[in-house]
PDB file of C-alpha atoms in Angstrom:
ATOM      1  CA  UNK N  28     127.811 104.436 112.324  1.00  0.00           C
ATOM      2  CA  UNK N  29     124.479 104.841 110.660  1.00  0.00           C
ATOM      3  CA  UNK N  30     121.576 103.260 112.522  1.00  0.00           C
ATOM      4  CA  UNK N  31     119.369 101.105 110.802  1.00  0.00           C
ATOM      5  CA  UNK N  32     115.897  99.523 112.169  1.00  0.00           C
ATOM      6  CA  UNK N  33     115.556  96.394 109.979  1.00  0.00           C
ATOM      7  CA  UNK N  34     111.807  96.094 111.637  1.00  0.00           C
ATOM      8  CA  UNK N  35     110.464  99.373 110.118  1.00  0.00           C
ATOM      9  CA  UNK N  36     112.832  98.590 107.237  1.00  0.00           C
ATOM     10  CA  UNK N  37     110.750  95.101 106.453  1.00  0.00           C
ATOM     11  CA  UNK N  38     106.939  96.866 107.544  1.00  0.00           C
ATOM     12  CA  UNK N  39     104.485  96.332 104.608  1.00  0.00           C
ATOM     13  CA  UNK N  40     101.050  98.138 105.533  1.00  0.00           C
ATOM     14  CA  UNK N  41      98.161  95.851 104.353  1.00  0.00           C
ATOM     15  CA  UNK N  42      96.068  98.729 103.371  1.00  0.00           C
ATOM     16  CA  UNK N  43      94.910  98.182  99.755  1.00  0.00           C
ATOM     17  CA  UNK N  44      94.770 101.129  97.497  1.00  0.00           C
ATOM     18  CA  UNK N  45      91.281 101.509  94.934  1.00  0.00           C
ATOM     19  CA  UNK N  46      91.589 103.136  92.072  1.00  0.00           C
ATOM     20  CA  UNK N  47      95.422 103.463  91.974  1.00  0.00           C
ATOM     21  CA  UNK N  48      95.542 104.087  88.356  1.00  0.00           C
ATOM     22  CA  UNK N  49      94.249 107.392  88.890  1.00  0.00           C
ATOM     23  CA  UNK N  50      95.663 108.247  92.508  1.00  0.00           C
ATOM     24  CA  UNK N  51      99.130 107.304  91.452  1.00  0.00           C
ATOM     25  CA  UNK N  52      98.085 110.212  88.132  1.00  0.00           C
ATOM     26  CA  UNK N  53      97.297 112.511  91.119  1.00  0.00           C
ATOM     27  CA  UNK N  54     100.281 111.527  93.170  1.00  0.00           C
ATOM     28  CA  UNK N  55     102.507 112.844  90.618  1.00  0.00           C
ATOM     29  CA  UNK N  56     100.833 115.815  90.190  1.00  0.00           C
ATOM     30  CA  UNK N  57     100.908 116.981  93.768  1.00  0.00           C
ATOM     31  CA  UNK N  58     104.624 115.776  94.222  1.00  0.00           C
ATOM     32  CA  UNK N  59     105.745 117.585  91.031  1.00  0.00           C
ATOM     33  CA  UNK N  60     104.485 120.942  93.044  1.00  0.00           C
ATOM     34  CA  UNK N  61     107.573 120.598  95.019  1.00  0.00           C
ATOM     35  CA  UNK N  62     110.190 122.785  95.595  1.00  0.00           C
ATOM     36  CA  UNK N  63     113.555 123.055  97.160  1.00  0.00           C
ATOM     37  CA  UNK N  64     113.244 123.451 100.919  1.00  0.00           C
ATOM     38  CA  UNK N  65     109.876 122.909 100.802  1.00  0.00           C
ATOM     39  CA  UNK N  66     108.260 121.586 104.411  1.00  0.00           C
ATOM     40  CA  UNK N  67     105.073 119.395 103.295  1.00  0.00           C
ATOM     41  CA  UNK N  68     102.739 117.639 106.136  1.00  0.00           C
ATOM     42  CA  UNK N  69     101.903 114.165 105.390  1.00  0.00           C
ATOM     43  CA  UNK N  70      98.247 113.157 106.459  1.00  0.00           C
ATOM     44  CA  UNK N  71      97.915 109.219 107.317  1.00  0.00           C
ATOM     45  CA  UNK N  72      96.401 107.790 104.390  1.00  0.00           C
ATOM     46  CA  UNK N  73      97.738 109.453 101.068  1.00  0.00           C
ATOM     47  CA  UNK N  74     100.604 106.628 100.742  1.00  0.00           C
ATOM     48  CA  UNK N  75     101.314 107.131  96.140  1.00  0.00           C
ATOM     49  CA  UNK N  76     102.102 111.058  97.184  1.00  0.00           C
ATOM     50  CA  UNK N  77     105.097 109.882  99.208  1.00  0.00           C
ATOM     51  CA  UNK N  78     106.723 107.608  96.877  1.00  0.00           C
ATOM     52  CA  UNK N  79     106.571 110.097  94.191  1.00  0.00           C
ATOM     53  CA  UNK N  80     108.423 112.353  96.704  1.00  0.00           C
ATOM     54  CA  UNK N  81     111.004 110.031  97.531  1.00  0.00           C
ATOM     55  CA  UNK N  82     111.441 109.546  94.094  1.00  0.00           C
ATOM     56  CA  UNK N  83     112.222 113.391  93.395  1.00  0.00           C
ATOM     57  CA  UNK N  84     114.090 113.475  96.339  1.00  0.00           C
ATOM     58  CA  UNK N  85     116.666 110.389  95.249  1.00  0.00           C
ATOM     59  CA  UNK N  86     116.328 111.462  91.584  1.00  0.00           C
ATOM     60  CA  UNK N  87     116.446 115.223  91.616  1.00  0.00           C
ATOM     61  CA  UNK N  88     118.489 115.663  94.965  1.00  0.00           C
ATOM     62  CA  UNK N  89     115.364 117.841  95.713  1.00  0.00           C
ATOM     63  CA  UNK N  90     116.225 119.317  99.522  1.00  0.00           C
ATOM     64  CA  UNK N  91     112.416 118.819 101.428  1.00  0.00           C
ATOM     65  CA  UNK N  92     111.145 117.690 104.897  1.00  0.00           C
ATOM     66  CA  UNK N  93     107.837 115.866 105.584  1.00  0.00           C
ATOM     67  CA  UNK N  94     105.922 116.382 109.030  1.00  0.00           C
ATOM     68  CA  UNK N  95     104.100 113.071 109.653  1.00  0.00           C
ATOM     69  CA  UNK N  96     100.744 112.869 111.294  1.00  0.00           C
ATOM     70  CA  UNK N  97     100.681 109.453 112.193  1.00  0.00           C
ATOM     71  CA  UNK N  98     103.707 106.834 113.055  1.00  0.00           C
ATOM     72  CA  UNK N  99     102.502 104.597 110.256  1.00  0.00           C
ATOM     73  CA  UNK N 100     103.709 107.719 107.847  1.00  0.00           C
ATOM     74  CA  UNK N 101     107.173 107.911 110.150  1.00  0.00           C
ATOM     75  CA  UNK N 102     107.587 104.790 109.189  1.00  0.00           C
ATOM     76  CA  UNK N 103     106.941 105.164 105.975  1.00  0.00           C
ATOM     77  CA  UNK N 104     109.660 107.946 105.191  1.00  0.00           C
ATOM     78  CA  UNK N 105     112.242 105.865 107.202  1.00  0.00           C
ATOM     79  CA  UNK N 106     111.578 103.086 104.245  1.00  0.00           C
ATOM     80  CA  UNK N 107     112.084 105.515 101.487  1.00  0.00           C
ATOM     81  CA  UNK N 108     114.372 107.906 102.848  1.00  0.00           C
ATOM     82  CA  UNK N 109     112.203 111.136 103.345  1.00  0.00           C
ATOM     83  CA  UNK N 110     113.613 113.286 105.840  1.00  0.00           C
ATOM     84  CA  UNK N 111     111.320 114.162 108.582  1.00  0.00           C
ATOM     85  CA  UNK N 112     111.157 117.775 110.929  1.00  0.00           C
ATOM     86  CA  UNK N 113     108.058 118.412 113.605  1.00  0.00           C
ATOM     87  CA  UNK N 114     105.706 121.465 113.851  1.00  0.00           C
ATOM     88  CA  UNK N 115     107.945 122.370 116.816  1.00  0.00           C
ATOM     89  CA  UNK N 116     110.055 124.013 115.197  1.00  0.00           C
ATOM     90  CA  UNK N 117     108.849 124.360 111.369  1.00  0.00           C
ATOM     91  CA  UNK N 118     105.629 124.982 109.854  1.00  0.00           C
ATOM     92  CA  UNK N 119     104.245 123.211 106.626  1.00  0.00           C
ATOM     93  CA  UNK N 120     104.096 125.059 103.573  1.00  0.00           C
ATOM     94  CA  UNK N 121     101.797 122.730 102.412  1.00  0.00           C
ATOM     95  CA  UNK N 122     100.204 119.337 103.486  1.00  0.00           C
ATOM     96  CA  UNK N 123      97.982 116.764 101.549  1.00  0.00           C
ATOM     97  CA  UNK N 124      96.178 113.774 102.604  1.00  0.00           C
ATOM     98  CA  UNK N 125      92.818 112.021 102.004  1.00  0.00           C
ATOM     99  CA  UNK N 126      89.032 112.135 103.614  1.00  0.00           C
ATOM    100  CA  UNK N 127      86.549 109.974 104.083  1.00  0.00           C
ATOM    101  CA  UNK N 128      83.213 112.207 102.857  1.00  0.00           C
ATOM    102  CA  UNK N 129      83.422 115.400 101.256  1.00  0.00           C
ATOM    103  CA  UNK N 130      80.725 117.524 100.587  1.00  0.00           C
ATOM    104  CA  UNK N 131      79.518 119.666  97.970  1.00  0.00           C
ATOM    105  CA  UNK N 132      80.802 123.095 100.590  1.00  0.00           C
ATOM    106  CA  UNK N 133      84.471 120.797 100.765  1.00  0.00           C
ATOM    107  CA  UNK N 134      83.747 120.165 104.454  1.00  0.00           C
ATOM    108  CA  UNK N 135      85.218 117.117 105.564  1.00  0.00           C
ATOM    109  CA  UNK N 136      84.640 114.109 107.643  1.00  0.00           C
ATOM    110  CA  UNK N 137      88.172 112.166 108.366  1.00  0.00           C
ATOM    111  CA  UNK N 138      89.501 110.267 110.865  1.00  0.00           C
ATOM    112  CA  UNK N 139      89.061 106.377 109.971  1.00  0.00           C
ATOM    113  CA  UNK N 140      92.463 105.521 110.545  1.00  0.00           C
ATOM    114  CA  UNK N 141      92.269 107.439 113.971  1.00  0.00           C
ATOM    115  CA  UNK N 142      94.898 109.954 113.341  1.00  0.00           C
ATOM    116  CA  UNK N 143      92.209 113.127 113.034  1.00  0.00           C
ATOM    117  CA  UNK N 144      94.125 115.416 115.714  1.00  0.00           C
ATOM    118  CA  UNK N 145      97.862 115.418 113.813  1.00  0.00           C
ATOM    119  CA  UNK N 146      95.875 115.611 110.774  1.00  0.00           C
ATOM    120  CA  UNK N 147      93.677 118.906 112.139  1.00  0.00           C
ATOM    121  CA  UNK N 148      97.262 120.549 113.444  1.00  0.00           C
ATOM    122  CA  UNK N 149      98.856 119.771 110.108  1.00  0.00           C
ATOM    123  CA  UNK N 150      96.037 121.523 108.204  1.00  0.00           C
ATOM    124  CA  UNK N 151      95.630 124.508 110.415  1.00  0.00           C
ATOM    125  CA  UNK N 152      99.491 124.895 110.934  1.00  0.00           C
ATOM    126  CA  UNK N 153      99.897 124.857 106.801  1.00  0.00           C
ATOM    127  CA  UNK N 154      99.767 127.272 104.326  1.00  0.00           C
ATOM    128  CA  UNK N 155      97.907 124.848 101.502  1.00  0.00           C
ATOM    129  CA  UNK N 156      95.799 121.895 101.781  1.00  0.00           C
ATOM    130  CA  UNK N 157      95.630 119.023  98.985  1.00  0.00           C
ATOM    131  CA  UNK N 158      92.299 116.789 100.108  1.00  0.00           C
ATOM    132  CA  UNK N 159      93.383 113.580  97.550  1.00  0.00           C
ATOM    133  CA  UNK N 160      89.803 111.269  96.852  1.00  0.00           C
ATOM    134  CA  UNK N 161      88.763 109.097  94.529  1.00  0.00           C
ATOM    135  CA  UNK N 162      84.754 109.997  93.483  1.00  0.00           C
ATOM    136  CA  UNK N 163      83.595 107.500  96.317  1.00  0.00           C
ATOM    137  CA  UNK N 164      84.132 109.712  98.622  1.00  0.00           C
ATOM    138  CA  UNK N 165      81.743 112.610  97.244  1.00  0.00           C
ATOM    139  CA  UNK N 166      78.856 112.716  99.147  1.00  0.00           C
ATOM    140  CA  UNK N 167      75.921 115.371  98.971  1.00  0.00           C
ATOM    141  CA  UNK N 168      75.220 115.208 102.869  1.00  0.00           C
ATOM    142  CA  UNK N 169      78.281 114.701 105.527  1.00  0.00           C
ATOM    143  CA  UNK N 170      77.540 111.416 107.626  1.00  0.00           C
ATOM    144  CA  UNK N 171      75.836 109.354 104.564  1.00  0.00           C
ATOM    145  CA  UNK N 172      78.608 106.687 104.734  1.00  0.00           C
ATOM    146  CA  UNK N 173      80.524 107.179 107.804  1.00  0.00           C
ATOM    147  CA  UNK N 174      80.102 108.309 111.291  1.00  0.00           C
ATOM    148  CA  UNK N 175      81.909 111.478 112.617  1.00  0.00           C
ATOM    149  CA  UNK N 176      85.414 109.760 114.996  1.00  0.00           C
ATOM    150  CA  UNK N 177      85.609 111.696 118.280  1.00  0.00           C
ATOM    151  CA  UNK N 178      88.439 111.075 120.276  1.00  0.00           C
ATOM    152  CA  UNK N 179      87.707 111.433 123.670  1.00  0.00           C
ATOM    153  CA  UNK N 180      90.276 110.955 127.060  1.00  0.00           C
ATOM    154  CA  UNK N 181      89.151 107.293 128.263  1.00  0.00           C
ATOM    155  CA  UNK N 182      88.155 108.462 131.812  1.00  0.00           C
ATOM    156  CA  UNK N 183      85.649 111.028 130.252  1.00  0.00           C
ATOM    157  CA  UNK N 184      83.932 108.323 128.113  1.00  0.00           C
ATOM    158  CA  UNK N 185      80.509 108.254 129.832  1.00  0.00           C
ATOM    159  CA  UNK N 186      80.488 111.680 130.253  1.00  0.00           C
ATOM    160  CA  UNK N 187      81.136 112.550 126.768  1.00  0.00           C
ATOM    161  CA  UNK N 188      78.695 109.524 125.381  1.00  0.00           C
ATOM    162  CA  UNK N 189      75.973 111.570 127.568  1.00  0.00           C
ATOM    163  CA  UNK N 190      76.930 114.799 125.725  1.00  0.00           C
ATOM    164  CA  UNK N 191      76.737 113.969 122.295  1.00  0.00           C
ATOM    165  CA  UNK N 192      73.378 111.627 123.198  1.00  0.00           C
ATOM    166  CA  UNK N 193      72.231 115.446 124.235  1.00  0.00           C
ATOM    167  CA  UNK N 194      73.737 117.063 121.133  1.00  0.00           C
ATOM    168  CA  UNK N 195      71.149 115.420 119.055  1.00  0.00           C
ATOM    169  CA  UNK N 196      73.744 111.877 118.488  1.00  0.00           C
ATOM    170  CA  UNK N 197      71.566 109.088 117.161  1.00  0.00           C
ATOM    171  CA  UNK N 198      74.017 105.935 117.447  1.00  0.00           C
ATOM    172  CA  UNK N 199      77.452 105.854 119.526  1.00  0.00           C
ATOM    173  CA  UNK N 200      79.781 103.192 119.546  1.00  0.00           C
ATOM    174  CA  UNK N 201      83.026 102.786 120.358  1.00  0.00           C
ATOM    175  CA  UNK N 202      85.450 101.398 117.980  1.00  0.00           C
ATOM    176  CA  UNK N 203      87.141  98.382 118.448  1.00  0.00           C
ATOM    177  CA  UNK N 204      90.522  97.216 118.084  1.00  0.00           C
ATOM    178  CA  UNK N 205      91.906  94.471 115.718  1.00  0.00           C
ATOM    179  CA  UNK N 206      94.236  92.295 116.653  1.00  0.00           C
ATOM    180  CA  UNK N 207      93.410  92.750 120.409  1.00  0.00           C
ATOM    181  CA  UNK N 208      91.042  92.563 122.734  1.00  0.00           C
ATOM    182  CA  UNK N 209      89.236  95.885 124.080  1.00  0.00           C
ATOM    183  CA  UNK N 210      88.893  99.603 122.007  1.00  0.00           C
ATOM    184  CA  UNK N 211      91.204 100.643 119.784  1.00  0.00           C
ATOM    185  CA  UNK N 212      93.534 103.632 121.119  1.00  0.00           C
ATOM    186  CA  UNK N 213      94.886 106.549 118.948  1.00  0.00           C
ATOM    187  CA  UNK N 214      98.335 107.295 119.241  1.00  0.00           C
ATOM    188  CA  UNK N 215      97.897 110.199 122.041  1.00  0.00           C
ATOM    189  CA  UNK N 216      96.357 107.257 124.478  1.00  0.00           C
ATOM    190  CA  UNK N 217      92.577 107.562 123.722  1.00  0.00           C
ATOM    191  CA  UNK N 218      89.352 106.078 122.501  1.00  0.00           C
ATOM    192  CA  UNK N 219      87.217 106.584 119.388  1.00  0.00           C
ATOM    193  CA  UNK N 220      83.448 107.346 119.335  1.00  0.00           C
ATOM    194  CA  UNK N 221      82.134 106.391 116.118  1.00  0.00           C
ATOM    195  CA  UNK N 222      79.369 108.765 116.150  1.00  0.00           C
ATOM    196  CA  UNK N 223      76.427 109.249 113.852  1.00  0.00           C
ATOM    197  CA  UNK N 224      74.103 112.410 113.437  1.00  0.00           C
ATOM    198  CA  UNK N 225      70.909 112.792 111.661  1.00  0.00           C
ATOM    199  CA  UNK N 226      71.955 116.074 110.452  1.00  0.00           C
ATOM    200  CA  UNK N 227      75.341 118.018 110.981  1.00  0.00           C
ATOM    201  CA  UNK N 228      75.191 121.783 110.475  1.00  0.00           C
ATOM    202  CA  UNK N 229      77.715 124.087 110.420  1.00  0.00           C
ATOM    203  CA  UNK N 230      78.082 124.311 114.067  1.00  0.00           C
ATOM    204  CA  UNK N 231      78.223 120.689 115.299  1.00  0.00           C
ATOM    205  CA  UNK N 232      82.663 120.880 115.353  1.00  0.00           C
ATOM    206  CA  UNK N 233      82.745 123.520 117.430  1.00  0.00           C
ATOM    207  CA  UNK N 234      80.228 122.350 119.726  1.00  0.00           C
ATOM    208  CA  UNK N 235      81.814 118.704 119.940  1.00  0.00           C
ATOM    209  CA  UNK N 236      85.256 120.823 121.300  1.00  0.00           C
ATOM    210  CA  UNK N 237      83.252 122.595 124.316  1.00  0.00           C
ATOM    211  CA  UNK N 238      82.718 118.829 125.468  1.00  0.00           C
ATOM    212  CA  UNK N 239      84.738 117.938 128.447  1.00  0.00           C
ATOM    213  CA  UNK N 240      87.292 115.374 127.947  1.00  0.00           C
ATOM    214  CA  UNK N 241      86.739 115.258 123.896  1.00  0.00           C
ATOM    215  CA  UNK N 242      90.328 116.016 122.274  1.00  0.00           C
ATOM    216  CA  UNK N 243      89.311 116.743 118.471  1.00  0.00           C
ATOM    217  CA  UNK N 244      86.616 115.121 116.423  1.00  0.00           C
ATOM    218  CA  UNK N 245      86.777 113.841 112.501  1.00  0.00           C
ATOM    219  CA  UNK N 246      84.519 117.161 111.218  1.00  0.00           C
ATOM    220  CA  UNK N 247      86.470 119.451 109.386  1.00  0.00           C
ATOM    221  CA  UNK N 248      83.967 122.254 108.404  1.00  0.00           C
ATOM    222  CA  UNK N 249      84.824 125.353 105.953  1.00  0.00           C
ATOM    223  CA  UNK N 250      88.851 124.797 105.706  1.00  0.00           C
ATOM    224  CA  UNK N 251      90.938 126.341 103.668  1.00  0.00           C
ATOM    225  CA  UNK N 252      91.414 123.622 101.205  1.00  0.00           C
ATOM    226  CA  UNK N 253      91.616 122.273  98.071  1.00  0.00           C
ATOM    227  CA  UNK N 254      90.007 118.788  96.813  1.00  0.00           C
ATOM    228  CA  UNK N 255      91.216 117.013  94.322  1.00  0.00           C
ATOM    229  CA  UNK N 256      89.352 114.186  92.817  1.00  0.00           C
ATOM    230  CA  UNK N 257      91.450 111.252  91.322  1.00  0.00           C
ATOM    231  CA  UNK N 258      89.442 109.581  88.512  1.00  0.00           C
TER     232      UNK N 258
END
């Protein structure tokens, strides 16, 4: 008997989409580079990409697998019938998902909806990168609009706050939760620094990684990727 989970089956994610007009234009695009047997990782905020897979996949019978980075995205092929694998045991040939500033150089900051280590695997682990953004998210200097997300193991917190304070940080604070009292926690069990630099150069990711107890950080400098810009 087939097992059905009418709570994930009823889940509708509040997120509103901007400029849909011209991400659902993209969406299509990037979904109509699919091919048979294709295994495509699915960053946590690119939502128009996977409906227009699903609808290849009921339409065409088109044979794919998605590798989520986030359980919101598990969920989300449960609802439309994507089937899922895991970078145990296959490796993307390509992945897409969104950012939150890119540069003029294509480095990245993500991590807003707290999912920035899956995302990081996913990119590294795949052969192609789409970056999806609408032009609000062009920026000429990383960390105009947004601090850099650094996930950090709780017990390491003021360790790690004392670190970046020494890396040249000019504002820390941890993110909160909504919905709850206390931080919010990503899904491998840890906390969020919101961080904010005067200036990030080329170096800064790699030196947030030597920090004891940080786990990945939101900076995604020179990648392998390609932006596209919806709009």
């Amino acid at each position: 008997m087939k097992w059905e989970n009418q709570l994930i089956k009823d889940l509708q994610w509040s997120n509103e989409i901007t400029n849909r007009e011209a991400k659902q234009r993209v969406a299509r695009e990037i979904a109509a580079t699919a091919k048979a047997g294709d295994i495509i990782g699915a960053g946590s905020t690119v939502y128009l990409t996977l409906f227009e897979l699903a609808k290849r996949i009921h339409e065409e019978h088109l044979p794919l697998e998605v590798i989520p980075a986030s359980q919101e995205i598990s969920m989300t092929c449960i609802q439309l019938g994507i089937p899922q694998t895991t970078l145990w045991t296959k490796r993307p040939d390509w992945t897409f998902d969104g950012a939150d500033e890119v540069d003029p150089d294509h480095n990245l900051i993500k991590g807003r909806g707290g999912a920035m280590f899956k995302e990081k695997l996913l990119i590294r682990s795949s052969g192609k990168t789409f970056i999806i953004i609408d032009p609000s998210k062009l920026v000429n200097l990383l960390g105009s609009k947004f601090p850099i997300p650094v996930e950090v193991f709780p017990n390491a917190l003021p360790y790690v706050e004392k670190e970046l304070y020494r890396l040249g940080a000019s504002k820390i604070s941890l993110r909160p939760a909504h919905g709850k009292d206390g931080p919010i926690l990503t899904e491998n069990g840890n906390f969020i620094l919101d961080t904010c630099f005067r200036y990030i150069d080329a170096s800064l990711e790699e030196q947030l990684k030597t920090i004891t107890g940080v786990i990945e950080s939101g900076l995604f400098i020179n990648y392998d990727i390609e932006v596209v810009v919806a709009g």
